[in-house]
Amino acid sequence: MDIHFPMFEKPFGEGFTHPGTFNGQWVIGGKPDYLESISPIDGSLIGRVSLTTEIEYEETIHKAREAFLAWRKIPAPKRGEIVRQMGLRFRDYKESLGKLITLEMGKILPEGEGEVQELIDIADFAVGLSRQLYGMTTHSERPHHRLYEQWHPLGPVGIITAFNFPVAVFGWNAMIALVCGDTLIWKPSSKTPLSAVAVVRVMEEVLKENEMPEGVVNLVIGSGSTIGELMTRDPEIPLISATGSVRMGKYVAKTVAERLGRTILELGGNNGVILMEDTDMELALQAVLFGAVGTAGQRCTTIRRLMVHEAILENFTDRLVRAYKSIQVGDPFEKRTLMGPLIDADAVRQFEKAIAQIEKEGGKILTGGKVLKSGDYAKGFYVEPTLVMAHPDMSVIKQETFAPILYILPFKTLEEAIVLHNAVPQGLSSAMFTKNLLHAETFLGPEGSDCGIANINIGTSGAEIGGAFGGEKETGGGREAGSDAWKAYMRRQTCTINWGQDMPLAQGIQFGSGCTT
Ligand code: NAD
């Protein structure tokens, strides 16, 4: 655990503590309760972060509100300049931030650093966006009238994030919301608090150097049922952007809707890939390996179901089994490791539960299926990457088990494959491998994939930040990151200006012509 994070005064380990509340100052009460950050690599303690109390939460939301009144007045391109500097500073810390993500979340180092790159990319995107927060104009039906739309800052935005992307998902929300003129209250997962503390410390440097008001960027640490609940019920937060499980999203949606607040929901996926008979096997193999095994199957976009045309079933399955058997599982800091640990003991239990259900429902485990407990694996949370020959009647294939389990489902016709593909409650990401234009277009057409993301000849994961990211059905319908996702972080205003001498009414209504004015 020899990780030097330049801005932390103490080394990680038993003696490391850090305040968990930031509202322009790092706040810590008299007798704080602490949250332990445990590395899934070997179960060791990385450090302790203080939990935000209710009083600290109230102070923080007050500061976020006050800061909003000032931040919204700063011209958007000037806000973009602050975000530009943040992007540069994230570059300076890319290596150490990437290592911290790997240490705390367990993804392999190239993925940890890739996540920081995503934060940098979205900062760059947001800088350009800060000069493009455009509204439309249209033609009024009335003479000498102008009709147009404009977009204003919304308010303090609550960002609730999941453990599996402890930094990037915050970035997708935060960089966009900041240029839009909103202030931020971030509640990260309790499983990855230190990655959040580190990112906020980088942002703090830039905000202080630019003498920005306290409360533009805020951090609160605590469980969903304490701090999460305070945020979702808080009328001072007009928008909650929540990333996590479907169960959490259903609760958050209901709670925020009760106060007629807005949500962006980024929830679970159960992503499928269809391999047609003309699949380029080499391409598909690479995509499936990264998509199903990468991040130990703990991506919302992980490939969980593989629909394989019966003409290539045997050949492709054999090659996939061979590839699975060669995957190096272990320490995510090791160069040759392709798959690190699951996040914690509960994740391992969910894996075991799914394996038991697979066996009960008649699935055939082709490789994997076991928890790794001995030797180097003894203290961490490691499982085998698992391939299952499944059938459509199995109920386990309809749920998202956040672990590296891939179900193979054979099919005969394109129609059958699409029905199989769409027969799950989630609708995040999807893909087809084919060289046949008609098949590809059918998959991308209105009767094809029902997901928010649909790809051809690439896998389901590893989205670029330029497009809007999100999914349909139980995935929640939210969109984040690129394209016009920014609109959800602003309030729309429709304006009509009369620059004439008369007062014509819309729809040609004549009113009060007999009155004296
Ligand atoms: P989780 O639902 O357990 O927790 C996510 C966040 O929600 C945490 O910060 C948690 O504290 C908070 N939370 C839980 N209950 C809450 C409540 N009642 N009120 C407010 N906040 C509450 O999810 P997880 O295990 O951290 O992450 C894995 C899940 O996230 C998977 O389902 C994965 O697919 C999903 N995910 C989705 C996306 C996406 O963009 N669609 C991205 C990443 C992860």
mmCIF file of N, CA and C in Angstrom, residues 104-177:
data_model
loop_
_atom_site.group_PDB
_atom_site.id
_atom_site.type_symbol
_atom_site.label_atom_id
_atom_site.label_comp_id
_atom_site.label_asym_id
_atom_site.label_seq_id
_atom_site.Cartn_x
_atom_site.Cartn_y
_atom_site.Cartn_z
ATOM 1 N N GLU A 104 -8.877 1.465 -3.514
ATOM 2 C CA GLU A 104 -10.135 1.527 -2.753
ATOM 3 C C GLU A 104 -11.270 0.751 -3.409
ATOM 4 N N MET A 105 -11.260 0.704 -4.753
ATOM 5 C CA MET A 105 -12.366 0.029 -5.454
ATOM 6 C C MET A 105 -11.962 -1.344 -5.973
ATOM 7 N N GLY A 106 -10.691 -1.520 -6.317
ATOM 8 C CA GLY A 106 -10.207 -2.834 -6.727
ATOM 9 C C GLY A 106 -10.098 -3.046 -8.222
ATOM 10 N N LYS A 107 -10.458 -2.033 -9.042
ATOM 11 C CA LYS A 107 -10.300 -2.235 -10.495
ATOM 12 C C LYS A 107 -8.821 -2.174 -10.845
ATOM 13 N N ILE A 108 -8.443 -2.814 -11.960
ATOM 14 C CA ILE A 108 -7.019 -2.846 -12.304
ATOM 15 C C ILE A 108 -6.528 -1.424 -12.622
ATOM 16 N N LEU A 109 -5.239 -1.220 -12.444
ATOM 17 C CA LEU A 109 -4.674 0.133 -12.538
ATOM 18 C C LEU A 109 -4.983 0.862 -13.860
ATOM 19 N N PRO A 110 -4.876 0.191 -15.031
ATOM 20 C CA PRO A 110 -5.219 0.921 -16.262
ATOM 21 C C PRO A 110 -6.671 1.425 -16.242
ATOM 22 N N GLU A 111 -7.551 0.662 -15.576
ATOM 23 C CA GLU A 111 -8.942 1.125 -15.481
ATOM 24 C C GLU A 111 -9.071 2.247 -14.456
ATOM 25 N N GLY A 112 -8.271 2.179 -13.380
ATOM 26 C CA GLY A 112 -8.280 3.257 -12.385
ATOM 27 C C GLY A 112 -7.835 4.568 -13.034
ATOM 28 N N GLU A 113 -6.755 4.486 -13.790
ATOM 29 C CA GLU A 113 -6.254 5.698 -14.464
ATOM 30 C C GLU A 113 -7.211 6.131 -15.580
ATOM 31 N N GLY A 114 -7.822 5.134 -16.225
ATOM 32 C CA GLY A 114 -8.809 5.442 -17.274
ATOM 33 C C GLY A 114 -9.975 6.230 -16.710
ATOM 34 N N GLU A 115 -10.310 5.908 -15.477
ATOM 35 C CA GLU A 115 -11.424 6.633 -14.850
ATOM 36 C C GLU A 115 -11.059 8.103 -14.625
ATOM 37 N N VAL A 116 -9.819 8.355 -14.234
ATOM 38 C CA VAL A 116 -9.391 9.745 -14.053
ATOM 39 C C VAL A 116 -9.370 10.455 -15.412
ATOM 40 N N GLN A 117 -8.961 9.702 -16.460
ATOM 41 C CA GLN A 117 -8.976 10.285 -17.800
ATOM 42 C C GLN A 117 -10.394 10.720 -18.186
ATOM 43 N N GLU A 118 -11.371 9.926 -17.760
ATOM 44 C CA GLU A 118 -12.770 10.265 -18.054
ATOM 45 C C GLU A 118 -13.146 11.586 -17.375
ATOM 46 N N LEU A 119 -12.645 11.762 -16.160
ATOM 47 C CA LEU A 119 -12.873 13.017 -15.423
ATOM 48 C C LEU A 119 -12.236 14.189 -16.177
ATOM 49 N N ILE A 120 -11.042 13.963 -16.691
ATOM 50 C CA ILE A 120 -10.339 15.010 -17.453
ATOM 51 C C ILE A 120 -11.112 15.319 -18.744
ATOM 52 N N ASP A 121 -11.534 14.249 -19.421
ATOM 53 C CA ASP A 121 -12.250 14.431 -20.698
ATOM 54 C C ASP A 121 -13.542 15.220 -20.498
ATOM 55 N N ILE A 122 -14.267 14.898 -19.448
ATOM 56 C CA ILE A 122 -15.556 15.587 -19.257
ATOM 57 C C ILE A 122 -15.310 17.036 -18.834
ATOM 58 N N ALA A 123 -14.190 17.275 -18.140
ATOM 59 C CA ALA A 123 -13.850 18.673 -17.811
ATOM 60 C C ALA A 123 -13.596 19.437 -19.111
ATOM 61 N N ASP A 124 -12.829 18.835 -20.020
ATOM 62 C CA ASP A 124 -12.553 19.491 -21.310
ATOM 63 C C ASP A 124 -13.856 19.755 -22.069
ATOM 64 N N PHE A 125 -14.718 18.737 -22.081
ATOM 65 C CA PHE A 125 -16.009 18.878 -22.776
ATOM 66 C C PHE A 125 -16.789 20.059 -22.187
ATOM 67 N N ALA A 126 -16.785 20.123 -20.840
ATOM 68 C CA ALA A 126 -17.574 21.156 -20.159
ATOM 69 C C ALA A 126 -17.041 22.560 -20.446
ATOM 70 N N VAL A 127 -15.718 22.661 -20.639
ATOM 71 C CA VAL A 127 -15.145 23.976 -20.943
ATOM 72 C C VAL A 127 -15.737 24.490 -22.268
ATOM 73 N N GLY A 128 -15.744 23.633 -23.283
ATOM 74 C CA GLY A 128 -16.345 24.031 -24.569
ATOM 75 C C GLY A 128 -17.827 24.317 -24.417
ATOM 76 N N LEU A 129 -18.476 23.458 -23.653
ATOM 77 C CA LEU A 129 -19.924 23.603 -23.441
ATOM 78 C C LEU A 129 -20.261 24.950 -22.802
ATOM 79 N N SER A 130 -19.351 25.462 -21.981
ATOM 80 C CA SER A 130 -19.644 26.707 -21.268
ATOM 81 C C SER A 130 -19.879 27.869 -22.235
ATOM 82 N N ARG A 131 -19.485 27.696 -23.503
ATOM 83 C CA ARG A 131 -19.773 28.730 -24.501
ATOM 84 C C ARG A 131 -20.884 28.299 -25.455
ATOM 85 N N GLN A 132 -21.564 27.221 -25.095
ATOM 86 C CA GLN A 132 -22.594 26.701 -26.012
ATOM 87 C C GLN A 132 -23.900 26.362 -25.305
ATOM 88 N N LEU A 133 -24.197 27.053 -24.216
ATOM 89 C CA LEU A 133 -25.445 26.765 -23.492
ATOM 90 C C LEU A 133 -26.563 27.552 -24.190
ATOM 91 N N TYR A 134 -26.851 27.109 -25.385
ATOM 92 C CA TYR A 134 -27.684 27.895 -26.283
ATOM 93 C C TYR A 134 -29.166 27.549 -26.158
ATOM 94 N N GLY A 135 -30.002 28.580 -26.453
ATOM 95 C CA GLY A 135 -31.440 28.343 -26.555
ATOM 96 C C GLY A 135 -31.894 28.577 -27.981
ATOM 97 N N MET A 136 -33.077 28.105 -28.321
ATOM 98 C CA MET A 136 -33.591 28.296 -29.685
ATOM 99 C C MET A 136 -34.402 29.592 -29.765
ATOM 100 N N THR A 137 -34.517 30.126 -30.973
ATOM 101 C CA THR A 137 -35.494 31.185 -31.191
ATOM 102 C C THR A 137 -36.446 30.672 -32.247
ATOM 103 N N THR A 138 -37.659 31.152 -32.206
ATOM 104 C CA THR A 138 -38.613 30.743 -33.234
ATOM 105 C C THR A 138 -39.436 31.965 -33.621
ATOM 106 N N HIS A 139 -40.301 31.785 -34.616
ATOM 107 C CA HIS A 139 -41.050 32.938 -35.110
ATOM 108 C C HIS A 139 -42.364 33.057 -34.364
ATOM 109 N N SER A 140 -42.622 34.248 -33.865
ATOM 110 C CA SER A 140 -43.876 34.507 -33.164
ATOM 111 C C SER A 140 -45.008 34.600 -34.176
ATOM 112 N N GLU A 141 -46.213 34.230 -33.745
ATOM 113 C CA GLU A 141 -47.382 34.393 -34.630
ATOM 114 C C GLU A 141 -47.867 35.843 -34.623
ATOM 115 N N ARG A 142 -47.324 36.646 -33.689
ATOM 116 C CA ARG A 142 -47.761 38.033 -33.573
ATOM 117 C C ARG A 142 -46.740 38.973 -34.205
ATOM 118 N N PRO A 143 -47.224 40.053 -34.865
ATOM 119 C CA PRO A 143 -46.268 40.986 -35.466
ATOM 120 C C PRO A 143 -45.430 41.677 -34.389
ATOM 121 N N HIS A 144 -44.174 41.978 -34.727
ATOM 122 C CA HIS A 144 -43.291 42.712 -33.814
ATOM 123 C C HIS A 144 -43.149 42.027 -32.455
ATOM 124 N N HIS A 145 -43.089 40.730 -32.493
ATOM 125 C CA HIS A 145 -42.855 39.964 -31.259
ATOM 126 C C HIS A 145 -41.677 39.027 -31.491
ATOM 127 N N ARG A 146 -40.915 38.818 -30.465
ATOM 128 C CA ARG A 146 -39.814 37.837 -30.546
ATOM 129 C C ARG A 146 -40.054 36.739 -29.511
ATOM 130 N N LEU A 147 -39.883 35.503 -29.936
ATOM 131 C CA LEU A 147 -40.150 34.338 -29.069
ATOM 132 C C LEU A 147 -38.883 33.491 -29.012
ATOM 133 N N TYR A 148 -38.393 33.282 -27.830
ATOM 134 C CA TYR A 148 -37.168 32.470 -27.724
ATOM 135 C C TYR A 148 -37.094 31.747 -26.382
ATOM 136 N N GLU A 149 -36.158 30.804 -26.312
ATOM 137 C CA GLU A 149 -35.912 30.064 -25.067
ATOM 138 C C GLU A 149 -34.524 30.371 -24.552
ATOM 139 N N GLN A 150 -34.407 30.426 -23.233
ATOM 140 C CA GLN A 150 -33.066 30.539 -22.658
ATOM 141 C C GLN A 150 -32.960 29.605 -21.456
ATOM 142 N N TRP A 151 -31.726 29.378 -21.041
ATOM 143 C CA TRP A 151 -31.455 28.407 -19.977
ATOM 144 C C TRP A 151 -30.731 29.080 -18.824
ATOM 145 N N HIS A 152 -31.252 28.874 -17.619
ATOM 146 C CA HIS A 152 -30.674 29.493 -16.424
ATOM 147 C C HIS A 152 -30.135 28.420 -15.485
ATOM 148 N N PRO A 153 -29.200 28.817 -14.618
ATOM 149 C CA PRO A 153 -28.748 27.885 -13.582
ATOM 150 C C PRO A 153 -29.928 27.422 -12.729
ATOM 151 N N LEU A 154 -29.813 26.208 -12.205
ATOM 152 C CA LEU A 154 -30.954 25.581 -11.522
ATOM 153 C C LEU A 154 -30.898 25.734 -10.010
ATOM 154 N N GLY A 155 -29.727 25.522 -9.420
ATOM 155 C CA GLY A 155 -29.616 25.566 -7.956
ATOM 156 C C GLY A 155 -28.563 24.580 -7.494
ATOM 157 N N PRO A 156 -28.510 24.291 -6.200
ATOM 158 C CA PRO A 156 -27.588 23.244 -5.735
ATOM 159 C C PRO A 156 -28.061 21.880 -6.248
ATOM 160 N N VAL A 157 -27.150 21.139 -6.832
ATOM 161 C CA VAL A 157 -27.488 19.823 -7.393
ATOM 162 C C VAL A 157 -26.924 18.732 -6.477
ATOM 163 N N GLY A 158 -27.765 17.781 -6.102
ATOM 164 C CA GLY A 158 -27.315 16.655 -5.274
ATOM 165 C C GLY A 158 -26.815 15.533 -6.163
ATOM 166 N N ILE A 159 -25.602 15.075 -5.919
ATOM 167 C CA ILE A 159 -25.015 13.998 -6.734
ATOM 168 C C ILE A 159 -24.740 12.801 -5.818
ATOM 169 N N ILE A 160 -25.467 11.733 -6.059
ATOM 170 C CA ILE A 160 -25.299 10.507 -5.250
ATOM 171 C C ILE A 160 -24.652 9.472 -6.160
ATOM 172 N N THR A 161 -23.498 8.933 -5.752
ATOM 173 C CA THR A 161 -22.777 8.046 -6.679
ATOM 174 C C THR A 161 -22.565 6.641 -6.114
ATOM 175 N N ALA A 162 -22.317 5.719 -7.042
ATOM 176 C CA ALA A 162 -22.119 4.302 -6.720
ATOM 177 C C ALA A 162 -20.627 4.029 -6.503
ATOM 178 N N PHE A 163 -20.323 2.843 -5.965
ATOM 179 C CA PHE A 163 -18.923 2.539 -5.649
ATOM 180 C C PHE A 163 -18.086 2.229 -6.881
ATOM 181 N N ASN A 164 -18.743 1.750 -7.964
ATOM 182 C CA ASN A 164 -17.955 1.133 -9.032
ATOM 183 C C ASN A 164 -17.249 2.131 -9.939
ATOM 184 N N PHE A 165 -17.775 3.349 -10.011
ATOM 185 C CA PHE A 165 -17.058 4.440 -10.687
ATOM 186 C C PHE A 165 -16.957 5.594 -9.701
ATOM 187 N N PRO A 166 -16.051 5.485 -8.743
ATOM 188 C CA PRO A 166 -16.044 6.432 -7.636
ATOM 189 C C PRO A 166 -15.708 7.867 -8.033
ATOM 190 N N VAL A 167 -15.160 8.052 -9.227
ATOM 191 C CA VAL A 167 -14.711 9.375 -9.656
ATOM 192 C C VAL A 167 -15.408 9.833 -10.941
ATOM 193 N N ALA A 168 -15.477 8.946 -11.951
ATOM 194 C CA ALA A 168 -15.951 9.364 -13.278
ATOM 195 C C ALA A 168 -17.413 9.807 -13.250
ATOM 196 N N VAL A 169 -18.251 9.069 -12.536
ATOM 197 C CA VAL A 169 -19.683 9.410 -12.549
ATOM 198 C C VAL A 169 -19.905 10.779 -11.898
ATOM 199 N N PHE A 170 -19.152 11.042 -10.838
ATOM 200 C CA PHE A 170 -19.219 12.384 -10.240
ATOM 201 C C PHE A 170 -18.827 13.415 -11.296
ATOM 202 N N GLY A 171 -17.754 13.119 -12.026
ATOM 203 C CA GLY A 171 -17.267 14.048 -13.044
ATOM 204 C C GLY A 171 -18.317 14.348 -14.108
ATOM 205 N N TRP A 172 -18.991 13.301 -14.583
ATOM 206 C CA TRP A 172 -20.026 13.517 -15.614
ATOM 207 C C TRP A 172 -21.059 14.539 -15.146
ATOM 208 N N ASN A 173 -21.410 14.431 -13.877
ATOM 209 C CA ASN A 173 -22.409 15.352 -13.329
ATOM 210 C C ASN A 173 -21.789 16.697 -12.982
ATOM 211 N N ALA A 174 -20.673 16.625 -12.252
ATOM 212 C CA ALA A 174 -20.137 17.835 -11.621
ATOM 213 C C ALA A 174 -19.633 18.842 -12.651
ATOM 214 N N MET A 175 -18.859 18.384 -13.632
ATOM 215 C CA MET A 175 -18.245 19.329 -14.565
ATOM 216 C C MET A 175 -19.332 20.042 -15.377
ATOM 217 N N ILE A 176 -20.366 19.273 -15.736
ATOM 218 C CA ILE A 176 -21.463 19.867 -16.513
ATOM 219 C C ILE A 176 -22.264 20.825 -15.625
ATOM 220 N N ALA A 177 -22.622 20.371 -14.418
ATOM 221 C CA ALA A 177 -23.441 21.203 -13.523
ATOM 222 C C ALA A 177 -22.705 22.504 -13.185
#
